[in-house]
Amino acid sequence: MDLNFNKNEDHNKLLVSELKKRLAKVKLGGGQKRIEKHHAKGKMTARERIDYLLDNKANSIEIGAFAGDDMYEEHGGCPSGGVVVKIGYIKGKQCIVVANDATVKAGAWFPITGKKNLRAQELAIENKLPIIYLVDSAGVYLPMQDEIFPDKEHFGRIFRNNAVMSSMGITQIAAVMGSCVAGGAYLPIMSDEALIVDKTGSIFLAGSYLVKAAIGESIDNETLGGATTHSEISGVTDYKAKDDKDALDKIKNIVDKIGDFDKAGFNRTKAVKPKENQDDIYGILPKSRADQYDMYEIIKRLVDNSEFEEYKAGYGQTIITCYARIDGWAVGIVANQRHIVKTKGAKTKPAEMQFGGVIYNDSADKATRFIANCNQKKIPLVFLQDVTGFMVGSKSEHSGIIKDGAKMVNAVSNSVVPKFTVVIGNSYGAGNYAMCGKAYDPRLIFAWPSAELAVMSGKSAAKVLLQIEKASLEKQGEKITKEKEDELYNKIKARYDNQVSPYYAAARLWTDAVIDPLETRTWLSMGIEAANHAPIEKQFNMGVLQV
């Protein structure tokens, strides 16, 4: 191994170490003291409930662990968006589990909480996966009610989705394990089956204080909406559980009886580990996002037996397109090549150099054709992003780069096979779109700690923003010295660099997770398995194209 490999390896392992520290902090939810108070009430935490419910907590993936990260600090923060979402197995069946974290503001809904719940439901709808709700929430966080209550993508959309999923035959089971108040009370009752835990679970549109204020009736919460009331008097709930574990055991027994599902029929054979050492990824991936590396070497460490069949290998070389298998599943891979390659030049001219990570006309054309092929063959698509954007300049413009780029975006947009996106490095500008960014409905999109998501790199953006800032200050009569210019540049770049961080993106659910690169095969395999629950019902059609 060369010195550069070792430096890269040290850098990337430090990034993974930082990731694990951040995850450990997030998993504490509202903190150790609140966890202890939770336990004192005889209740399990959200994560403990999920771990008990799943067959094997290690055989699961967590969606949106960093949702709300460094947001709402003026309100005390909202770790993981106040709700834990995992895809795992219950009695051997793949399910989505959504659990309110009552250690975070009593499980109240912040704006990001609503967005994360909607993402969980979106995954259930797209993949026709059973979804389990473990309810323990004080309802909408009132200081921010205007950002969570009335809009299309707000709190009320949850219940609309409950109804839609029911009509689609997607199993929904809800267990009320704590508070379930006001509009939130509709969620468990709009599920197929509802459980409630005795003494700790409660459901009502208005609690005892509000009832007293509204109609003058004096009544305690347990009599108003406790387990006995709803299991024996109102008939609102279907099962009464003595404690958390009893409720979770009942869910296991219900899931165990669910029939088999119609499959999409994606091709799978026996899984084989990569022949190349996966740990080498840490040394291959460069420390600097501006440095080049060979994406083929990354692909060899992600695919079964390190084997792939490349499509149009000698054409459009800044995008790699190939067929391979990941954990036995057949996939079509579209990857940005970050290694500088030589194009074929005229005999009388030296070969031109192409910039790695840039999408050229020919590479966009190749990717479009490959995506169409995968749709025709019913092969899921995997996008490996490390893209700085489309090539600019007169040569590209005169060759119709906008037209070729539009073709690629069209193919990605209209693709009917499931798409999965891994943000390995740069994810800049229109390159993010063409390589299936969040706006293009990947079934899962996740990032490595090395990822950067933005309109452009921090360095480039800071230079542009600096010129705007300088012009504004000079207009006001201020003289900009070299020292002042450097100070402005560093300040602007620091602010922008924070925004390109993979954690900034994950906090806002632009990605589903930040993961250790060595977990990539697991995420892709579980994602394709989930997608296999939903047969493809549409034909691939790219509509009108400027050819």
XYZ file of N, CA, C and O in Angstrom, residues 305 327 341:
12
model
N -18.584 -11.135 -5.700
C -17.405 -11.728 -6.335
C -16.562 -10.709 -7.090
O -15.724 -11.071 -7.923
N -25.390 -8.783 -3.020
C -26.019 -9.746 -2.105
C -26.965 -10.674 -2.863
O -28.048 -11.019 -2.379
N -9.819 10.482 -17.586
C -9.669 9.558 -18.715
C -9.353 10.343 -19.984
O -9.662 11.522 -20.100
